[in-house]
């Protein structure tokens, strides 16, 4: 007969108390209550007991605990009968009472009966004979014994505690079950175990977790599908651009053949000069970057305009040259083919990439840009927020908003990342803002400013203080209303950038030229306004954003969408503040191109790309908030790919 290796090991009082200390911990009790199989629990108990210096196997721990539970319930039953013998029956009654008093009520007779067969038979003699070793001739029933004497096992009724969430429900009384044993059944080595079901809240929690996992997997698959669709569309767009490039080369060859003796020179540039005086003088060059059209009609119009320029179109732009004291009319205009246009767009984007500061751990807070926003009143609180948060999303380190007291609390509630100064309508507003100017790298004037005389006067004085410190100034929205009324506030300042839409542009043009705007040639109009403002950089927003400093015209044809909503211009002006700081901080990277042009081209391209991505996701319901959420991916796609 095989002898169970877990029998015959005696437990000292110190070992038993250590076992009860570990077994009585809350995590062990919870693990025992919630599992049908608890061998892993007793392995953990034995391991922790070994850490205390007692070498016991998991089965020895389990058998010892069962023995103590049987003695405890026997003692408790004797206590209820008032025979006073419970102390002798269970030496560790107080420890067991502390542990088992918080557990569901169990019939003591059931526990006594349940340990009266199999392995539990020896547990009683083990406690009684503590101090002497048990004989190896202990009787162990075999399978034939059970076959000859079938046992009818009846489970008494007991209460099952049910908990839904944190609300206890009336216990359900289980009905007695009768399990007839057959001659072929074998006795369980571990005896009978109580069948405990998982609580309802645990089942519900598991169900919700599985539902959340399934939903997350669905969203991942949907995101992968959208990415594949985006890549497919980009591939189609690339093929379309390639075809347009080839068509442009064909048209360029047709123009070369019709140019006669001018030959290859006509494809690169057509130069015709008509000076006002006979004395030769250097003239600035007006570079018109032709946009890449996505339709056949646009290609034909580009080709016709190119042929007109080759036959001697003159741009009457006036420019004063102080070195010679002469006033001349620059008439040199370069007209590139479609292939060269795409190449120029690529080159301009490369210039934008050159000014973007790299992200390194050696930098300190504020080094990549501290942008100030002058604007925000009681009626308009969204515009300054859009401008300030866009500057942060593009890569500036800090954004300051100088607004009125009524708008400050509202703007602060939009985002904790913004530094809000409620000083714009205070009596000493200029002095309060001037204290912060040495810390700012760029200033955006106008978003949500309003048209009150007091606020406009404060904005004008702040612009004058900023010009004295040579800070790049971007003027938008109500700031352009101020410039239309008083152009001298920014006229001639080389680091000034205006960002008007068509209506604001018309107001500025009429204020400077005292004549209505001719809407047939926006390129020429933008150049004329820039020159009239002292070669200030002008960003004319529209179907194609025109960017000019009077000498050069860049056309941003980055694909956007047909959706227009309030706040898109604020995104452009805020991001332009960060780009302007980077451009003027790294003038060597722009390769002799006006840094304002490079900064404006980068901000315009980014805004249009954000509009396109947001429209792709939200369609007609696209808002500026949706566009701001696309800044990160749009920036990476344009400038970090």
mmCIF file with all atom_site columns, N, CA, C and O in Angstrom, residues 439-487:
data_model
loop_
_atom_site.group_PDB
_atom_site.id
_atom_site.type_symbol
_atom_site.label_atom_id
_atom_site.label_alt_id
_atom_site.label_comp_id
_atom_site.label_asym_id
_atom_site.label_entity_id
_atom_site.label_seq_id
_atom_site.pdbx_PDB_ins_code
_atom_site.Cartn_x
_atom_site.Cartn_y
_atom_site.Cartn_z
_atom_site.occupancy
_atom_site.B_iso_or_equiv
_atom_site.pdbx_formal_charge
_atom_site.auth_seq_id
_atom_site.auth_comp_id
_atom_site.auth_asym_id
_atom_site.auth_atom_id
_atom_site.pdbx_PDB_model_num
ATOM 1   N N  . UNK A 1 439 ? 9.812   88.910  -23.414 1.00 0.00 ? 439 UNK A N  1
ATOM 2   C CA . UNK A 1 439 ? 9.772   87.449  -23.356 1.00 0.00 ? 439 UNK A CA 1
ATOM 3   C C  . UNK A 1 439 ? 9.131   86.827  -24.593 1.00 0.00 ? 439 UNK A C  1
ATOM 4   O O  . UNK A 1 439 ? 9.166   85.603  -24.749 1.00 0.00 ? 439 UNK A O  1
ATOM 5   N N  . UNK A 1 440 ? 8.502   87.643  -25.438 1.00 0.00 ? 440 UNK A N  1
ATOM 6   C CA . UNK A 1 440 ? 7.771   87.100  -26.579 1.00 0.00 ? 440 UNK A CA 1
ATOM 7   C C  . UNK A 1 440 ? 8.643   87.082  -27.828 1.00 0.00 ? 440 UNK A C  1
ATOM 8   O O  . UNK A 1 440 ? 9.453   87.974  -28.047 1.00 0.00 ? 440 UNK A O  1
ATOM 9   N N  . UNK A 1 441 ? 8.436   86.050  -28.661 1.00 0.00 ? 441 UNK A N  1
ATOM 10  C CA . UNK A 1 441 ? 9.173   85.910  -29.919 1.00 0.00 ? 441 UNK A CA 1
ATOM 11  C C  . UNK A 1 441 ? 8.353   86.365  -31.119 1.00 0.00 ? 441 UNK A C  1
ATOM 12  O O  . UNK A 1 441 ? 8.919   86.650  -32.179 1.00 0.00 ? 441 UNK A O  1
ATOM 13  N N  . UNK A 1 442 ? 7.036   86.398  -31.001 1.00 0.00 ? 442 UNK A N  1
ATOM 14  C CA . UNK A 1 442 ? 6.164   86.843  -32.090 1.00 0.00 ? 442 UNK A CA 1
ATOM 15  C C  . UNK A 1 442 ? 4.852   87.304  -31.486 1.00 0.00 ? 442 UNK A C  1
ATOM 16  O O  . UNK A 1 442 ? 4.457   86.874  -30.398 1.00 0.00 ? 442 UNK A O  1
ATOM 17  N N  . UNK A 1 443 ? 4.160   88.191  -32.221 1.00 0.00 ? 443 UNK A N  1
ATOM 18  C CA . UNK A 1 443 ? 2.921   88.771  -31.730 1.00 0.00 ? 443 UNK A CA 1
ATOM 19  C C  . UNK A 1 443 ? 1.852   88.642  -32.808 1.00 0.00 ? 443 UNK A C  1
ATOM 20  O O  . UNK A 1 443 ? 2.098   88.941  -33.981 1.00 0.00 ? 443 UNK A O  1
ATOM 21  N N  . UNK A 1 444 ? 0.677   88.167  -32.412 1.00 0.00 ? 444 UNK A N  1
ATOM 22  C CA . UNK A 1 444 ? -0.475  88.054  -33.309 1.00 0.00 ? 444 UNK A CA 1
ATOM 23  C C  . UNK A 1 444 ? -1.530  89.031  -32.802 1.00 0.00 ? 444 UNK A C  1
ATOM 24  O O  . UNK A 1 444 ? -2.015  88.900  -31.673 1.00 0.00 ? 444 UNK A O  1
ATOM 25  N N  . UNK A 1 445 ? -1.901  90.006  -33.627 1.00 0.00 ? 445 UNK A N  1
ATOM 26  C CA . UNK A 1 445 ? -2.810  91.074  -33.219 1.00 0.00 ? 445 UNK A CA 1
ATOM 27  C C  . UNK A 1 445 ? -4.108  90.959  -34.012 1.00 0.00 ? 445 UNK A C  1
ATOM 28  O O  . UNK A 1 445 ? -4.075  90.919  -35.247 1.00 0.00 ? 445 UNK A O  1
ATOM 29  N N  . UNK A 1 446 ? -5.236  90.875  -33.300 1.00 0.00 ? 446 UNK A N  1
ATOM 30  C CA . UNK A 1 446 ? -6.520  90.959  -33.982 1.00 0.00 ? 446 UNK A CA 1
ATOM 31  C C  . UNK A 1 446 ? -7.542  89.893  -33.696 1.00 0.00 ? 446 UNK A C  1
ATOM 32  O O  . UNK A 1 446 ? -8.741  90.192  -33.729 1.00 0.00 ? 446 UNK A O  1
ATOM 33  N N  . UNK A 1 447 ? -7.204  88.624  -33.414 1.00 0.00 ? 447 UNK A N  1
ATOM 34  C CA . UNK A 1 447 ? -8.244  87.603  -33.227 1.00 0.00 ? 447 UNK A CA 1
ATOM 35  C C  . UNK A 1 447 ? -9.161  87.944  -32.051 1.00 0.00 ? 447 UNK A C  1
ATOM 36  O O  . UNK A 1 447 ? -8.723  87.982  -30.902 1.00 0.00 ? 447 UNK A O  1
ATOM 37  N N  . UNK A 1 448 ? -10.436 88.201  -32.333 1.00 0.00 ? 448 UNK A N  1
ATOM 38  C CA . UNK A 1 448 ? -11.397 88.507  -31.283 1.00 0.00 ? 448 UNK A CA 1
ATOM 39  C C  . UNK A 1 448 ? -11.180 89.850  -30.617 1.00 0.00 ? 448 UNK A C  1
ATOM 40  O O  . UNK A 1 448 ? -11.682 90.074  -29.513 1.00 0.00 ? 448 UNK A O  1
ATOM 41  N N  . UNK A 1 449 ? -10.470 90.782  -31.265 1.00 0.00 ? 449 UNK A N  1
ATOM 42  C CA . UNK A 1 449 ? -10.139 92.067  -30.641 1.00 0.00 ? 449 UNK A CA 1
ATOM 43  C C  . UNK A 1 449 ? -11.355 92.968  -30.498 1.00 0.00 ? 449 UNK A C  1
ATOM 44  O O  . UNK A 1 449 ? -11.488 93.694  -29.510 1.00 0.00 ? 449 UNK A O  1
ATOM 45  N N  . UNK A 1 450 ? -12.265 92.927  -31.458 1.00 0.00 ? 450 UNK A N  1
ATOM 46  C CA . UNK A 1 450 ? -13.382 93.860  -31.442 1.00 0.00 ? 450 UNK A CA 1
ATOM 47  C C  . UNK A 1 450 ? -12.975 95.210  -32.035 1.00 0.00 ? 450 UNK A C  1
ATOM 48  O O  . UNK A 1 450 ? -11.807 95.438  -32.367 1.00 0.00 ? 450 UNK A O  1
ATOM 49  N N  . UNK A 1 451 ? -13.936 96.116  -32.127 1.00 0.00 ? 451 UNK A N  1
ATOM 50  C CA . UNK A 1 451 ? -13.669 97.394  -32.778 1.00 0.00 ? 451 UNK A CA 1
ATOM 51  C C  . UNK A 1 451 ? -13.941 98.589  -31.870 1.00 0.00 ? 451 UNK A C  1
ATOM 52  O O  . UNK A 1 451 ? -14.188 99.697  -32.345 1.00 0.00 ? 451 UNK A O  1
ATOM 53  N N  . UNK A 1 452 ? -13.893 98.376  -30.587 1.00 0.00 ? 452 UNK A N  1
ATOM 54  C CA . UNK A 1 452 ? -14.027 99.500  -29.665 1.00 0.00 ? 452 UNK A CA 1
ATOM 55  C C  . UNK A 1 452 ? -12.781 100.381 -29.760 1.00 0.00 ? 452 UNK A C  1
ATOM 56  O O  . UNK A 1 452 ? -11.653 99.884  -29.886 1.00 0.00 ? 452 UNK A O  1
ATOM 57  N N  . UNK A 1 453 ? -12.995 101.671 -29.674 1.00 0.00 ? 453 UNK A N  1
ATOM 58  C CA . UNK A 1 453 ? -11.885 102.616 -29.841 1.00 0.00 ? 453 UNK A CA 1
ATOM 59  C C  . UNK A 1 453 ? -10.795 102.391 -28.803 1.00 0.00 ? 453 UNK A C  1
ATOM 60  O O  . UNK A 1 453 ? -9.597  102.482 -29.118 1.00 0.00 ? 453 UNK A O  1
ATOM 61  N N  . UNK A 1 454 ? -11.184 102.110 -27.559 1.00 0.00 ? 454 UNK A N  1
ATOM 62  C CA . UNK A 1 454 ? -10.193 101.903 -26.503 1.00 0.00 ? 454 UNK A CA 1
ATOM 63  C C  . UNK A 1 454 ? -9.307  100.702 -26.805 1.00 0.00 ? 454 UNK A C  1
ATOM 64  O O  . UNK A 1 454 ? -8.076  100.763 -26.669 1.00 0.00 ? 454 UNK A O  1
ATOM 65  N N  . UNK A 1 455 ? -9.916  99.588  -27.254 1.00 0.00 ? 455 UNK A N  1
ATOM 66  C CA . UNK A 1 455 ? -9.139  98.383  -27.549 1.00 0.00 ? 455 UNK A CA 1
ATOM 67  C C  . UNK A 1 455 ? -8.258  98.587  -28.773 1.00 0.00 ? 455 UNK A C  1
ATOM 68  O O  . UNK A 1 455 ? -7.106  98.119  -28.800 1.00 0.00 ? 455 UNK A O  1
ATOM 69  N N  . UNK A 1 456 ? -8.768  99.286  -29.797 1.00 0.00 ? 456 UNK A N  1
ATOM 70  C CA . UNK A 1 456 ? -7.963  99.539  -30.993 1.00 0.00 ? 456 UNK A CA 1
ATOM 71  C C  . UNK A 1 456 ? -6.777  100.450 -30.670 1.00 0.00 ? 456 UNK A C  1
ATOM 72  O O  . UNK A 1 456 ? -5.675  100.241 -31.195 1.00 0.00 ? 456 UNK A O  1
ATOM 73  N N  . UNK A 1 457 ? -6.989  101.427 -29.820 1.00 0.00 ? 457 UNK A N  1
ATOM 74  C CA . UNK A 1 457 ? -5.881  102.308 -29.436 1.00 0.00 ? 457 UNK A CA 1
ATOM 75  C C  . UNK A 1 457 ? -4.810  101.541 -28.663 1.00 0.00 ? 457 UNK A C  1
ATOM 76  O O  . UNK A 1 457 ? -3.604  101.719 -28.881 1.00 0.00 ? 457 UNK A O  1
ATOM 77  N N  . UNK A 1 458 ? -5.254  100.657 -27.763 1.00 0.00 ? 458 UNK A N  1
ATOM 78  C CA . UNK A 1 458 ? -4.288  99.822  -27.026 1.00 0.00 ? 458 UNK A CA 1
ATOM 79  C C  . UNK A 1 458 ? -3.505  98.935  -27.979 1.00 0.00 ? 458 UNK A C  1
ATOM 80  O O  . UNK A 1 458 ? -2.279  98.792  -27.859 1.00 0.00 ? 458 UNK A O  1
ATOM 81  N N  . UNK A 1 459 ? -4.195  98.332  -28.952 1.00 0.00 ? 459 UNK A N  1
ATOM 82  C CA . UNK A 1 459 ? -3.515  97.470  -29.921 1.00 0.00 ? 459 UNK A CA 1
ATOM 83  C C  . UNK A 1 459 ? -2.499  98.269  -30.734 1.00 0.00 ? 459 UNK A C  1
ATOM 84  O O  . UNK A 1 459 ? -1.383  97.787  -31.004 1.00 0.00 ? 459 UNK A O  1
ATOM 85  N N  . UNK A 1 460 ? -2.864  99.478  -31.128 1.00 0.00 ? 460 UNK A N  1
ATOM 86  C CA . UNK A 1 460 ? -1.940  100.316 -31.897 1.00 0.00 ? 460 UNK A CA 1
ATOM 87  C C  . UNK A 1 460 ? -0.675  100.615 -31.088 1.00 0.00 ? 460 UNK A C  1
ATOM 88  O O  . UNK A 1 460 ? 0.452   100.497 -31.607 1.00 0.00 ? 460 UNK A O  1
ATOM 89  N N  . UNK A 1 461 ? -0.836  100.993 -29.832 1.00 0.00 ? 461 UNK A N  1
ATOM 90  C CA . UNK A 1 461 ? 0.328   101.300 -28.998 1.00 0.00 ? 461 UNK A CA 1
ATOM 91  C C  . UNK A 1 461 ? 1.201   100.066 -28.778 1.00 0.00 ? 461 UNK A C  1
ATOM 92  O O  . UNK A 1 461 ? 2.439   100.156 -28.765 1.00 0.00 ? 461 UNK A O  1
ATOM 93  N N  . UNK A 1 462 ? 0.573   98.894  -28.618 1.00 0.00 ? 462 UNK A N  1
ATOM 94  C CA . UNK A 1 462 ? 1.349   97.660  -28.434 1.00 0.00 ? 462 UNK A CA 1
ATOM 95  C C  . UNK A 1 462 ? 2.129   97.336  -29.696 1.00 0.00 ? 462 UNK A C  1
ATOM 96  O O  . UNK A 1 462 ? 3.283   96.876  -29.640 1.00 0.00 ? 462 UNK A O  1
ATOM 97  N N  . UNK A 1 463 ? 1.535   97.564  -30.881 1.00 0.00 ? 463 UNK A N  1
ATOM 98  C CA . UNK A 1 463 ? 2.255   97.332  -32.143 1.00 0.00 ? 463 UNK A CA 1
ATOM 99  C C  . UNK A 1 463 ? 3.482   98.229  -32.221 1.00 0.00 ? 463 UNK A C  1
ATOM 100 O O  . UNK A 1 463 ? 4.573   97.791  -32.627 1.00 0.00 ? 463 UNK A O  1
ATOM 101 N N  . UNK A 1 464 ? 3.334   99.495  -31.832 1.00 0.00 ? 464 UNK A N  1
ATOM 102 C CA . UNK A 1 464 ? 4.473   100.419 -31.860 1.00 0.00 ? 464 UNK A CA 1
ATOM 103 C C  . UNK A 1 464 ? 5.576   99.940  -30.919 1.00 0.00 ? 464 UNK A C  1
ATOM 104 O O  . UNK A 1 464 ? 6.768   99.975  -31.274 1.00 0.00 ? 464 UNK A O  1
ATOM 105 N N  . UNK A 1 465 ? 5.211   99.479  -29.731 1.00 0.00 ? 465 UNK A N  1
ATOM 106 C CA . UNK A 1 465 ? 6.214   98.974  -28.784 1.00 0.00 ? 465 UNK A CA 1
ATOM 107 C C  . UNK A 1 465 ? 6.893   97.718  -29.339 1.00 0.00 ? 465 UNK A C  1
ATOM 108 O O  . UNK A 1 465 ? 8.112   97.527  -29.156 1.00 0.00 ? 465 UNK A O  1
ATOM 109 N N  . UNK A 1 466 ? 6.132   96.871  -30.019 1.00 0.00 ? 466 UNK A N  1
ATOM 110 C CA . UNK A 1 466 ? 6.700   95.629  -30.568 1.00 0.00 ? 466 UNK A CA 1
ATOM 111 C C  . UNK A 1 466 ? 7.637   95.925  -31.725 1.00 0.00 ? 466 UNK A C  1
ATOM 112 O O  . UNK A 1 466 ? 8.676   95.255  -31.888 1.00 0.00 ? 466 UNK A O  1
ATOM 113 N N  . UNK A 1 467 ? 7.296   96.889  -32.561 1.00 0.00 ? 467 UNK A N  1
ATOM 114 C CA . UNK A 1 467 ? 8.177   97.275  -33.662 1.00 0.00 ? 467 UNK A CA 1
ATOM 115 C C  . UNK A 1 467 ? 9.519   97.767  -33.125 1.00 0.00 ? 467 UNK A C  1
ATOM 116 O O  . UNK A 1 467 ? 10.574  97.475  -33.705 1.00 0.00 ? 467 UNK A O  1
ATOM 117 N N  . UNK A 1 468 ? 9.489   98.476  -32.030 1.00 0.00 ? 468 UNK A N  1
ATOM 118 C CA . UNK A 1 468 ? 10.737  98.963  -31.443 1.00 0.00 ? 468 UNK A CA 1
ATOM 119 C C  . UNK A 1 468 ? 11.615  97.820  -30.970 1.00 0.00 ? 468 UNK A C  1
ATOM 120 O O  . UNK A 1 468 ? 12.846  97.959  -30.921 1.00 0.00 ? 468 UNK A O  1
ATOM 121 N N  . UNK A 1 469 ? 11.033  96.686  -30.650 1.00 0.00 ? 469 UNK A N  1
ATOM 122 C CA . UNK A 1 469 ? 11.798  95.513  -30.196 1.00 0.00 ? 469 UNK A CA 1
ATOM 123 C C  . UNK A 1 469 ? 12.063  94.533  -31.332 1.00 0.00 ? 469 UNK A C  1
ATOM 124 O O  . UNK A 1 469 ? 12.583  93.437  -31.092 1.00 0.00 ? 469 UNK A O  1
ATOM 125 N N  . UNK A 1 470 ? 11.679  94.877  -32.575 1.00 0.00 ? 470 UNK A N  1
ATOM 126 C CA . UNK A 1 470 ? 11.957  94.059  -33.754 1.00 0.00 ? 470 UNK A CA 1
ATOM 127 C C  . UNK A 1 470 ? 11.325  92.671  -33.645 1.00 0.00 ? 470 UNK A C  1
ATOM 128 O O  . UNK A 1 470 ? 11.933  91.655  -33.977 1.00 0.00 ? 470 UNK A O  1
ATOM 129 N N  . UNK A 1 471 ? 10.083  92.634  -33.174 1.00 0.00 ? 471 UNK A N  1
ATOM 130 C CA . UNK A 1 471 ? 9.359   91.375  -33.026 1.00 0.00 ? 471 UNK A CA 1
ATOM 131 C C  . UNK A 1 471 ? 8.490   91.151  -34.270 1.00 0.00 ? 471 UNK A C  1
ATOM 132 O O  . UNK A 1 471 ? 7.806   92.075  -34.716 1.00 0.00 ? 471 UNK A O  1
ATOM 133 N N  . UNK A 1 472 ? 8.473   89.950  -34.859 1.00 0.00 ? 472 UNK A N  1
ATOM 134 C CA . UNK A 1 472 ? 7.543   89.674  -35.963 1.00 0.00 ? 472 UNK A CA 1
ATOM 135 C C  . UNK A 1 472 ? 6.096   89.888  -35.520 1.00 0.00 ? 472 UNK A C  1
ATOM 136 O O  . UNK A 1 472 ? 5.695   89.425  -34.442 1.00 0.00 ? 472 UNK A O  1
ATOM 137 N N  . UNK A 1 473 ? 5.314   90.591  -36.335 1.00 0.00 ? 473 UNK A N  1
ATOM 138 C CA . UNK A 1 473 ? 3.935   90.927  -35.984 1.00 0.00 ? 473 UNK A CA 1
ATOM 139 C C  . UNK A 1 473 ? 3.017   90.407  -37.083 1.00 0.00 ? 473 UNK A C  1
ATOM 140 O O  . UNK A 1 473 ? 3.171   90.755  -38.256 1.00 0.00 ? 473 UNK A O  1
ATOM 141 N N  . UNK A 1 474 ? 2.052   89.588  -36.701 1.00 0.00 ? 474 UNK A N  1
ATOM 142 C CA . UNK A 1 474 ? 1.042   89.079  -37.629 1.00 0.00 ? 474 UNK A CA 1
ATOM 143 C C  . UNK A 1 474 ? -0.263  89.786  -37.291 1.00 0.00 ? 474 UNK A C  1
ATOM 144 O O  . UNK A 1 474 ? -0.701  89.780  -36.129 1.00 0.00 ? 474 UNK A O  1
ATOM 145 N N  . UNK A 1 475 ? -0.889  90.405  -38.295 1.00 0.00 ? 475 UNK A N  1
ATOM 146 C CA . UNK A 1 475 ? -2.122  91.159  -38.070 1.00 0.00 ? 475 UNK A CA 1
ATOM 147 C C  . UNK A 1 475 ? -3.250  90.480  -38.833 1.00 0.00 ? 475 UNK A C  1
ATOM 148 O O  . UNK A 1 475 ? -3.146  90.242  -40.045 1.00 0.00 ? 475 UNK A O  1
ATOM 149 N N  . UNK A 1 476 ? -4.334  90.193  -38.112 1.00 0.00 ? 476 UNK A N  1
ATOM 150 C CA . UNK A 1 476 ? -5.457  89.451  -38.685 1.00 0.00 ? 476 UNK A CA 1
ATOM 151 C C  . UNK A 1 476 ? -6.756  90.038  -38.142 1.00 0.00 ? 476 UNK A C  1
ATOM 152 O O  . UNK A 1 476 ? -6.766  90.780  -37.148 1.00 0.00 ? 476 UNK A O  1
ATOM 153 N N  . UNK A 1 477 ? -7.869  89.705  -38.776 1.00 0.00 ? 477 UNK A N  1
ATOM 154 C CA . UNK A 1 477 ? -9.215  90.011  -38.288 1.00 0.00 ? 477 UNK A CA 1
ATOM 155 C C  . UNK A 1 477 ? -9.378  91.493  -37.973 1.00 0.00 ? 477 UNK A C  1
ATOM 156 O O  . UNK A 1 477 ? -9.140  92.348  -38.833 1.00 0.00 ? 477 UNK A O  1
ATOM 157 N N  . UNK A 1 478 ? -9.783  91.817  -36.728 1.00 0.00 ? 478 UNK A N  1
ATOM 158 C CA . UNK A 1 478 ? -10.033 93.209  -36.368 1.00 0.00 ? 478 UNK A CA 1
ATOM 159 C C  . UNK A 1 478 ? -8.756  94.043  -36.366 1.00 0.00 ? 478 UNK A C  1
ATOM 160 O O  . UNK A 1 478 ? -8.833  95.279  -36.432 1.00 0.00 ? 478 UNK A O  1
ATOM 161 N N  . UNK A 1 479 ? -7.603  93.403  -36.297 1.00 0.00 ? 479 UNK A N  1
ATOM 162 C CA . UNK A 1 479 ? -6.360  94.149  -36.443 1.00 0.00 ? 479 UNK A CA 1
ATOM 163 C C  . UNK A 1 479 ? -6.230  94.744  -37.835 1.00 0.00 ? 479 UNK A C  1
ATOM 164 O O  . UNK A 1 479 ? -5.661  95.830  -38.012 1.00 0.00 ? 479 UNK A O  1
ATOM 165 N N  . UNK A 1 480 ? -6.776  94.064  -38.860 1.00 0.00 ? 480 UNK A N  1
ATOM 166 C CA . UNK A 1 480 ? -6.764  94.601  -40.224 1.00 0.00 ? 480 UNK A CA 1
ATOM 167 C C  . UNK A 1 480 ? -7.708  95.798  -40.360 1.00 0.00 ? 480 UNK A C  1
ATOM 168 O O  . UNK A 1 480 ? -7.488  96.682  -41.185 1.00 0.00 ? 480 UNK A O  1
ATOM 169 N N  . UNK A 1 481 ? -8.786  95.810  -39.558 1.00 0.00 ? 481 UNK A N  1
ATOM 170 C CA . UNK A 1 481 ? -9.660  96.990  -39.529 1.00 0.00 ? 481 UNK A CA 1
ATOM 171 C C  . UNK A 1 481 ? -8.873  98.203  -39.038 1.00 0.00 ? 481 UNK A C  1
ATOM 172 O O  . UNK A 1 481 ? -9.008  99.302  -39.575 1.00 0.00 ? 481 UNK A O  1
ATOM 173 N N  . UNK A 1 482 ? -8.040  97.979  -38.013 1.00 0.00 ? 482 UNK A N  1
ATOM 174 C CA . UNK A 1 482 ? -7.191  99.067  -37.499 1.00 0.00 ? 482 UNK A CA 1
ATOM 175 C C  . UNK A 1 482 ? -6.212  99.538  -38.569 1.00 0.00 ? 482 UNK A C  1
ATOM 176 O O  . UNK A 1 482 ? -6.005  100.746 -38.756 1.00 0.00 ? 482 UNK A O  1
ATOM 177 N N  . UNK A 1 483 ? -5.595  98.610  -39.327 1.00 0.00 ? 483 UNK A N  1
ATOM 178 C CA . UNK A 1 483 ? -4.630  98.980  -40.365 1.00 0.00 ? 483 UNK A CA 1
ATOM 179 C C  . UNK A 1 483 ? -5.318  99.741  -41.491 1.00 0.00 ? 483 UNK A C  1
ATOM 180 O O  . UNK A 1 483 ? -4.752  100.690 -42.059 1.00 0.00 ? 483 UNK A O  1
ATOM 181 N N  . UNK A 1 484 ? -6.553  99.337  -41.840 1.00 0.00 ? 484 UNK A N  1
ATOM 182 C CA . UNK A 1 484 ? -7.280  100.051 -42.889 1.00 0.00 ? 484 UNK A CA 1
ATOM 183 C C  . UNK A 1 484 ? -7.567  101.496 -42.480 1.00 0.00 ? 484 UNK A C  1
ATOM 184 O O  . UNK A 1 484 ? -7.576  102.402 -43.324 1.00 0.00 ? 484 UNK A O  1
ATOM 185 N N  . UNK A 1 485 ? -7.797  101.713 -41.195 1.00 0.00 ? 485 UNK A N  1
ATOM 186 C CA . UNK A 1 485 ? -8.050  103.072 -40.713 1.00 0.00 ? 485 UNK A CA 1
ATOM 187 C C  . UNK A 1 485 ? -6.750  103.868 -40.549 1.00 0.00 ? 485 UNK A C  1
ATOM 188 O O  . UNK A 1 485 ? -6.712  105.073 -40.836 1.00 0.00 ? 485 UNK A O  1
ATOM 189 N N  . UNK A 1 486 ? -5.687  103.192 -40.110 1.00 0.00 ? 486 UNK A N  1
ATOM 190 C CA . UNK A 1 486 ? -4.407  103.869 -39.867 1.00 0.00 ? 486 UNK A CA 1
ATOM 191 C C  . UNK A 1 486 ? -3.276  103.001 -40.431 1.00 0.00 ? 486 UNK A C  1
ATOM 192 O O  . UNK A 1 486 ? -2.632  102.263 -39.677 1.00 0.00 ? 486 UNK A O  1
ATOM 193 N N  . UNK A 1 487 ? -3.031  103.037 -41.726 1.00 0.00 ? 487 UNK A N  1
ATOM 194 C CA . UNK A 1 487 ? -2.009  102.173 -42.339 1.00 0.00 ? 487 UNK A CA 1
ATOM 195 C C  . UNK A 1 487 ? -0.612  102.407 -41.774 1.00 0.00 ? 487 UNK A C  1
ATOM 196 O O  . UNK A 1 487 ? 0.220   101.496 -41.795 1.00 0.00 ? 487 UNK A O  1
#
